Structure formats: structure tokens, C-alpha cells
Amino acid sequence: MNLLLRIEGEQEAYLRFARDFAVPFTNNQAERDLREVKLRRKVSGCLRTVKGLETFKAICSYLPTAARQERASLVVLREPFEGRVWISPLATG
């Protein structure tokens, strides 16, 4: 019953994967992307500053996005220091 109540009014979103094959069937990718943050929290207990959290969050989202766009992690990490910043085509619309 709870599942039925959650789906009510959201059928389009829940079944989008059936009409648009670019939409993944599961949210496993999102869960895998969070694994690094969970591991960091488990090992150290926390991030010490807000600035540290923001930096960690930016890198943790930047690298998986680059990998999905078939960009090498080391290359996209080095480019900003060389005056070039890679921006995902998905982010630019």
C-alpha cells in the first residue's frame, strides 16, 4: 500500500524508463556516486570544514561525470591547473 501511495500522481516519472531508453531502469548510478562520501564519513567521521566539504563534494561529482563522458580522471583534474576547465556538455545544455 505504501508503494502505491508513493507512486500516485508520479506515474510519468516512475515509468519514464519504459518510454525513454536513455533513462536508467534503476538509480544504482546515483547510489554508487554516493559511495565515496559514505566511505569518507565512515573512515574519518566527518569533513572538518564547510570549505572542505564543498571541495570534496565538487570533486566527487566532477570525476564520475567526467568518467561517464569518457574523460580520464587525471586529465580533468590537471586541466584547471593548466588554465583549462572541462565542463560537461550536459551542464551547458
mmCIF file of N, CA and C in Angstrom:
data_model
loop_
_atom_site.group_PDB
_atom_site.id
_atom_site.type_symbol
_atom_site.label_atom_id
_atom_site.label_comp_id
_atom_site.label_asym_id
_atom_site.label_seq_id
_atom_site.Cartn_x
_atom_site.Cartn_y
_atom_site.Cartn_z
ATOM 1 N N MET A 1 0.815 -1.199 0.000
ATOM 2 C CA MET A 1 0.000 0.000 0.000
ATOM 3 C C MET A 1 0.858 1.261 0.000
ATOM 4 N N ASN A 2 1.939 1.271 0.775
ATOM 5 C CA ASN A 2 2.802 2.446 0.822
ATOM 6 C C ASN A 2 3.391 2.772 -0.546
ATOM 7 N N LEU A 3 3.807 1.729 -1.285
ATOM 8 C CA LEU A 3 4.363 1.941 -2.617
ATOM 9 C C LEU A 3 3.321 2.559 -3.534
ATOM 10 N N LEU A 4 2.111 2.072 -3.466
ATOM 11 C CA LEU A 4 1.026 2.610 -4.283
ATOM 12 C C LEU A 4 0.801 4.093 -3.982
ATOM 13 N N LEU A 5 0.839 4.458 -2.721
ATOM 14 C CA LEU A 5 0.658 5.866 -2.340
ATOM 15 C C LEU A 5 1.816 6.732 -2.829
ATOM 16 N N ARG A 6 3.042 6.191 -2.807
ATOM 17 C CA ARG A 6 4.195 6.953 -3.290
ATOM 18 C C ARG A 6 4.128 7.182 -4.795
ATOM 19 N N ILE A 7 3.630 6.195 -5.521
ATOM 20 C CA ILE A 7 3.570 6.289 -6.982
ATOM 21 C C ILE A 7 2.429 7.188 -7.448
ATOM 22 N N GLU A 8 1.371 7.254 -6.671
ATOM 23 C CA GLU A 8 0.193 8.018 -7.060
ATOM 24 C C GLU A 8 0.565 9.455 -7.430
ATOM 25 N N GLY A 9 0.182 9.852 -8.626
ATOM 26 C CA GLY A 9 0.471 11.200 -9.111
ATOM 27 C C GLY A 9 1.854 11.336 -9.732
ATOM 28 N N GLU A 10 2.669 10.287 -9.649
ATOM 29 C CA GLU A 10 4.033 10.329 -10.185
ATOM 30 C C GLU A 10 4.271 9.220 -11.208
ATOM 31 N N GLN A 11 3.197 8.684 -11.790
ATOM 32 C CA GLN A 11 3.332 7.564 -12.713
ATOM 33 C C GLN A 11 4.279 7.898 -13.865
ATOM 34 N N GLU A 12 4.176 9.100 -14.382
ATOM 35 C CA GLU A 12 5.029 9.521 -15.501
ATOM 36 C C GLU A 12 6.502 9.395 -15.135
ATOM 37 N N ALA A 13 6.877 9.890 -13.982
ATOM 38 C CA ALA A 13 8.276 9.837 -13.552
ATOM 39 C C ALA A 13 8.722 8.400 -13.285
ATOM 40 N N TYR A 14 7.876 7.614 -12.633
ATOM 41 C CA TYR A 14 8.242 6.243 -12.291
ATOM 42 C C TYR A 14 8.384 5.357 -13.521
ATOM 43 N N LEU A 15 7.628 5.624 -14.559
ATOM 44 C CA LEU A 15 7.642 4.762 -15.747
ATOM 45 C C LEU A 15 8.377 5.374 -16.933
ATOM 46 N N ARG A 16 9.056 6.477 -16.712
ATOM 47 C CA ARG A 16 9.766 7.149 -17.805
ATOM 48 C C ARG A 16 10.761 6.215 -18.492
ATOM 49 N N PHE A 17 11.418 5.337 -17.746
ATOM 50 C CA PHE A 17 12.406 4.422 -18.324
ATOM 51 C C PHE A 17 11.792 3.521 -19.392
ATOM 52 N N ALA A 18 10.473 3.265 -19.329
ATOM 53 C CA ALA A 18 9.821 2.383 -20.296
ATOM 54 C C ALA A 18 9.631 3.063 -21.650
ATOM 55 N N ARG A 19 9.559 4.395 -21.660
ATOM 56 C CA ARG A 19 9.382 5.132 -22.914
ATOM 57 C C ARG A 19 10.681 5.736 -23.430
ATOM 58 N N ASP A 20 11.562 6.121 -22.527
ATOM 59 C CA ASP A 20 12.817 6.774 -22.907
ATOM 60 C C ASP A 20 13.967 5.867 -22.482
ATOM 61 N N PHE A 21 14.578 5.198 -23.454
ATOM 62 C CA PHE A 21 15.615 4.221 -23.140
ATOM 63 C C PHE A 21 16.914 4.870 -22.668
ATOM 64 N N ALA A 22 17.023 6.182 -22.728
ATOM 65 C CA ALA A 22 18.188 6.877 -22.178
ATOM 66 C C ALA A 22 18.091 6.992 -20.659
ATOM 67 N N VAL A 23 16.895 6.803 -20.112
ATOM 68 C CA VAL A 23 16.685 6.877 -18.665
ATOM 69 C C VAL A 23 16.996 5.506 -18.074
ATOM 70 N N PRO A 24 17.885 5.446 -17.081
ATOM 71 C CA PRO A 24 18.231 4.146 -16.495
ATOM 72 C C PRO A 24 17.057 3.527 -15.740
ATOM 73 N N PHE A 25 17.023 2.208 -15.723
ATOM 74 C CA PHE A 25 15.968 1.448 -15.054
ATOM 75 C C PHE A 25 16.045 1.603 -13.537
ATOM 76 N N THR A 26 17.257 1.741 -13.007
ATOM 77 C CA THR A 26 17.451 1.854 -11.554
ATOM 78 C C THR A 26 18.220 3.125 -11.229
ATOM 79 N N ASN A 27 18.334 3.418 -9.950
ATOM 80 C CA ASN A 27 19.137 4.557 -9.526
ATOM 81 C C ASN A 27 20.486 4.091 -8.978
ATOM 82 N N ASN A 28 20.945 2.922 -9.401
ATOM 83 C CA ASN A 28 22.213 2.389 -8.912
ATOM 84 C C ASN A 28 23.371 3.347 -9.147
ATOM 85 N N GLN A 29 23.380 4.068 -10.251
ATOM 86 C CA GLN A 29 24.475 5.000 -10.518
ATOM 87 C C GLN A 29 24.522 6.086 -9.452
ATOM 88 N N ALA A 30 23.382 6.602 -9.078
ATOM 89 C CA ALA A 30 23.346 7.627 -8.026
ATOM 90 C C ALA A 30 23.861 7.063 -6.708
ATOM 91 N N GLU A 31 23.503 5.829 -6.408
ATOM 92 C CA GLU A 31 23.976 5.200 -5.174
ATOM 93 C C GLU A 31 25.476 4.963 -5.219
ATOM 94 N N ARG A 32 26.001 4.556 -6.368
ATOM 95 C CA ARG A 32 27.448 4.363 -6.495
ATOM 96 C C ARG A 32 28.186 5.688 -6.360
ATOM 97 N N ASP A 33 27.613 6.759 -6.880
ATOM 98 C CA ASP A 33 28.248 8.072 -6.772
ATOM 99 C C ASP A 33 28.335 8.536 -5.323
ATOM 100 N N LEU A 34 27.402 8.100 -4.487
ATOM 101 C CA LEU A 34 27.422 8.476 -3.068
ATOM 102 C C LEU A 34 28.361 7.609 -2.239
ATOM 103 N N ARG A 35 28.804 6.493 -2.786
ATOM 104 C CA ARG A 35 29.639 5.560 -2.028
ATOM 105 C C ARG A 35 30.898 6.226 -1.487
ATOM 106 N N GLU A 36 31.540 7.078 -2.269
ATOM 107 C CA GLU A 36 32.767 7.759 -1.841
ATOM 108 C C GLU A 36 32.519 8.644 -0.625
ATOM 109 N N VAL A 37 31.410 9.355 -0.626
ATOM 110 C CA VAL A 37 31.070 10.221 0.503
ATOM 111 C C VAL A 37 30.812 9.377 1.746
ATOM 112 N N LYS A 38 30.075 8.286 1.585
ATOM 113 C CA LYS A 38 29.788 7.412 2.723
ATOM 114 C C LYS A 38 31.077 6.806 3.281
ATOM 115 N N LEU A 39 31.989 6.409 2.409
ATOM 116 C CA LEU A 39 33.259 5.846 2.849
ATOM 117 C C LEU A 39 34.069 6.888 3.615
ATOM 118 N N ARG A 40 34.120 8.100 3.098
ATOM 119 C CA ARG A 40 34.857 9.181 3.761
ATOM 120 C C ARG A 40 34.290 9.428 5.163
ATOM 121 N N ARG A 41 32.981 9.455 5.273
ATOM 122 C CA ARG A 41 32.344 9.687 6.569
ATOM 123 C C ARG A 41 32.614 8.526 7.532
ATOM 124 N N LYS A 42 32.618 7.310 6.994
ATOM 125 C CA LYS A 42 32.864 6.136 7.829
ATOM 126 C C LYS A 42 34.295 6.131 8.361
ATOM 127 N N VAL A 43 35.265 6.487 7.521
ATOM 128 C CA VAL A 43 36.673 6.447 7.909
ATOM 129 C C VAL A 43 37.025 7.579 8.868
ATOM 130 N N SER A 44 36.686 8.813 8.507
ATOM 131 C CA SER A 44 37.122 9.953 9.320
ATOM 132 C C SER A 44 36.045 10.472 10.263
ATOM 133 N N GLY A 45 34.816 10.060 10.053
ATOM 134 C CA GLY A 45 33.731 10.529 10.906
ATOM 135 C C GLY A 45 33.071 11.785 10.393
ATOM 136 N N CYS A 46 33.821 12.624 9.689
ATOM 137 C CA CYS A 46 33.234 13.868 9.178
ATOM 138 C C CYS A 46 34.237 14.580 8.281
ATOM 139 N N LEU A 47 33.784 15.630 7.669
ATOM 140 C CA LEU A 47 34.673 16.573 6.995
ATOM 141 C C LEU A 47 34.798 17.763 7.932
ATOM 142 N N ARG A 48 35.979 18.302 8.090
ATOM 143 C CA ARG A 48 36.260 19.253 9.167
ATOM 144 C C ARG A 48 35.716 20.657 8.947
ATOM 145 N N THR A 49 35.635 21.111 7.703
ATOM 146 C CA THR A 49 35.158 22.472 7.452
ATOM 147 C C THR A 49 34.134 22.469 6.335
ATOM 148 N N VAL A 50 33.352 23.528 6.254
ATOM 149 C CA VAL A 50 32.383 23.671 5.162
ATOM 150 C C VAL A 50 33.131 23.771 3.837
ATOM 151 N N LYS A 51 34.231 24.510 3.809
ATOM 152 C CA LYS A 51 35.033 24.640 2.582
ATOM 153 C C LYS A 51 35.547 23.264 2.145
ATOM 154 N N GLY A 52 36.020 22.461 3.098
ATOM 155 C CA GLY A 52 36.489 21.115 2.778
ATOM 156 C C GLY A 52 35.374 20.243 2.231
ATOM 157 N N LEU A 53 34.195 20.363 2.814
ATOM 158 C CA LEU A 53 33.033 19.622 2.337
ATOM 159 C C LEU A 53 32.674 20.034 0.914
ATOM 160 N N GLU A 54 32.655 21.336 0.646
ATOM 161 C CA GLU A 54 32.306 21.821 -0.691
ATOM 162 C C GLU A 54 33.320 21.356 -1.726
ATOM 163 N N THR A 55 34.602 21.387 -1.381
ATOM 164 C CA THR A 55 35.644 20.923 -2.303
ATOM 165 C C THR A 55 35.490 19.431 -2.565
ATOM 166 N N PHE A 56 35.321 18.658 -1.509
ATOM 167 C CA PHE A 56 35.150 17.213 -1.640
ATOM 168 C C PHE A 56 33.928 16.888 -2.487
ATOM 169 N N LYS A 57 32.835 17.590 -2.237
ATOM 170 C CA LYS A 57 31.585 17.377 -2.979
ATOM 171 C C LYS A 57 31.781 17.696 -4.467
ATOM 172 N N ALA A 58 32.480 18.791 -4.758
ATOM 173 C CA ALA A 58 32.707 19.180 -6.153
ATOM 174 C C ALA A 58 33.545 18.139 -6.884
ATOM 175 N N ILE A 59 34.609 17.684 -6.251
ATOM 176 C CA ILE A 59 35.469 16.685 -6.885
ATOM 177 C C ILE A 59 34.725 15.368 -7.052
ATOM 178 N N CYS A 60 33.973 14.982 -6.030
ATOM 179 C CA CYS A 60 33.241 13.708 -6.094
ATOM 180 C C CYS A 60 32.142 13.712 -7.150
ATOM 181 N N SER A 61 31.617 14.854 -7.510
ATOM 182 C CA SER A 61 30.618 14.891 -8.578
ATOM 183 C C SER A 61 31.280 15.091 -9.941
ATOM 184 N N TYR A 62 32.406 15.792 -9.961
ATOM 185 C CA TYR A 62 33.122 16.107 -11.201
ATOM 186 C C TYR A 62 33.720 14.846 -11.832
ATOM 187 N N LEU A 63 34.365 14.015 -11.030
ATOM 188 C CA LEU A 63 35.053 12.842 -11.569
ATOM 189 C C LEU A 63 34.109 11.793 -12.161
ATOM 190 N N PRO A 64 33.021 11.410 -11.498
ATOM 191 C CA PRO A 64 32.116 10.445 -12.139
ATOM 192 C C PRO A 64 31.471 10.996 -13.415
ATOM 193 N N THR A 65 31.179 12.290 -13.421
ATOM 194 C CA THR A 65 30.616 12.900 -14.627
ATOM 195 C C THR A 65 31.626 12.834 -15.761
ATOM 196 N N ALA A 66 32.877 13.150 -15.471
ATOM 197 C CA ALA A 66 33.933 13.074 -16.483
ATOM 198 C C ALA A 66 34.088 11.641 -16.989
ATOM 199 N N ALA A 67 34.043 10.676 -16.090
ATOM 200 C CA ALA A 67 34.178 9.272 -16.487
ATOM 201 C C ALA A 67 33.031 8.845 -17.400
ATOM 202 N N ARG A 68 31.814 9.296 -17.097
ATOM 203 C CA ARG A 68 30.667 8.959 -17.959
ATOM 204 C C ARG A 68 30.790 9.600 -19.337
ATOM 205 N N GLN A 69 31.536 10.695 -19.417
ATOM 206 C CA GLN A 69 31.765 11.357 -20.700
ATOM 207 C C GLN A 69 33.061 10.861 -21.355
ATOM 208 N N GLU A 70 33.595 9.746 -20.810
ATOM 209 C CA GLU A 70 34.808 9.096 -21.320
ATOM 210 C C GLU A 70 36.028 10.004 -21.257
ATOM 211 N N ARG A 71 36.134 10.782 -20.183
ATOM 212 C CA ARG A 71 37.303 11.622 -19.923
ATOM 213 C C ARG A 71 38.117 10.981 -18.810
ATOM 214 N N ALA A 72 39.424 11.009 -18.924
ATOM 215 C CA ALA A 72 40.304 10.428 -17.907
ATOM 216 C C ALA A 72 40.326 11.316 -16.666
ATOM 217 N N SER A 73 40.202 10.703 -15.499
ATOM 218 C CA SER A 73 40.152 11.453 -14.240
ATOM 219 C C SER A 73 41.385 12.319 -14.035
ATOM 220 N N LEU A 74 42.555 11.761 -14.271
ATOM 221 C CA LEU A 74 43.786 12.521 -14.062
ATOM 222 C C LEU A 74 43.853 13.734 -14.983
ATOM 223 N N VAL A 75 43.384 13.578 -16.200
ATOM 224 C CA VAL A 75 43.397 14.688 -17.159
ATOM 225 C C VAL A 75 42.474 15.811 -16.701
ATOM 226 N N VAL A 76 41.243 15.481 -16.311
ATOM 227 C CA VAL A 76 40.306 16.538 -15.909
ATOM 228 C C VAL A 76 40.698 17.180 -14.585
ATOM 229 N N LEU A 77 41.453 16.473 -13.747
ATOM 230 C CA LEU A 77 41.960 17.092 -12.521
ATOM 231 C C LEU A 77 43.135 18.024 -12.797
ATOM 232 N N ARG A 78 43.928 17.707 -13.811
ATOM 233 C CA ARG A 78 45.108 18.508 -14.145
ATOM 234 C C ARG A 78 44.747 19.753 -14.951
ATOM 235 N N GLU A 79 43.743 19.673 -15.807
ATOM 236 C CA GLU A 79 43.409 20.771 -16.721
ATOM 237 C C GLU A 79 43.190 22.123 -16.045
ATOM 238 N N PRO A 80 42.486 22.229 -14.916
ATOM 239 C CA PRO A 80 42.307 23.556 -14.299
ATOM 240 C C PRO A 80 43.629 24.228 -13.922
ATOM 241 N N PHE A 81 44.627 23.433 -13.564
ATOM 242 C CA PHE A 81 45.933 23.993 -13.215
ATOM 243 C C PHE A 81 46.692 24.461 -14.449
ATOM 244 N N GLU A 82 46.241 24.020 -15.615
ATOM 245 C CA GLU A 82 46.843 24.437 -16.881
ATOM 246 C C GLU A 82 46.021 25.530 -17.553
ATOM 247 N N GLY A 83 45.034 26.047 -16.841
ATOM 248 C CA GLY A 83 44.215 27.132 -17.381
ATOM 249 C C GLY A 83 43.041 26.676 -18.224
ATOM 250 N N ARG A 84 42.740 25.389 -18.205
ATOM 251 C CA ARG A 84 41.604 24.853 -18.960
ATOM 252 C C ARG A 84 40.674 24.151 -17.992
ATOM 253 N N VAL A 85 39.391 24.377 -18.124
ATOM 254 C CA VAL A 85 38.415 23.705 -17.271
ATOM 255 C C VAL A 85 37.430 22.974 -18.166
ATOM 256 N N TRP A 86 37.260 21.691 -17.899
ATOM 257 C CA TRP A 86 36.301 20.903 -18.666
ATOM 258 C C TRP A 86 34.930 21.053 -18.033
ATOM 259 N N ILE A 87 33.929 21.354 -18.852
ATOM 260 C CA ILE A 87 32.546 21.443 -18.397
ATOM 261 C C ILE A 87 31.742 20.432 -19.200
ATOM 262 N N SER A 88 31.000 19.611 -18.498
ATOM 263 C CA SER A 88 30.204 18.578 -19.140
ATOM 264 C C SER A 88 29.224 19.192 -20.129
ATOM 265 N N PRO A 89 29.069 18.585 -21.315
ATOM 266 C CA PRO A 89 28.072 19.087 -22.265
ATOM 267 C C PRO A 89 26.661 19.055 -21.678
ATOM 268 N N LEU A 90 26.398 18.146 -20.740
ATOM 269 C CA LEU A 90 25.089 18.086 -20.099
ATOM 270 C C LEU A 90 24.834 19.326 -19.256
ATOM 271 N N ALA A 91 25.881 19.890 -18.679
ATOM 272 C CA ALA A 91 25.744 21.075 -17.825
ATOM 273 C C ALA A 91 25.506 22.336 -18.650
ATOM 274 N N THR A 92 25.977 22.341 -19.878
ATOM 275 C CA THR A 92 25.837 23.533 -20.711
ATOM 276 C C THR A 92 24.539 23.538 -21.497
ATOM 277 N N GLY A 93 23.806 22.434 -21.460
ATOM 278 C CA GLY A 93 22.506 22.377 -22.110
ATOM 279 C C GLY A 93 22.645 22.032 -23.521
#
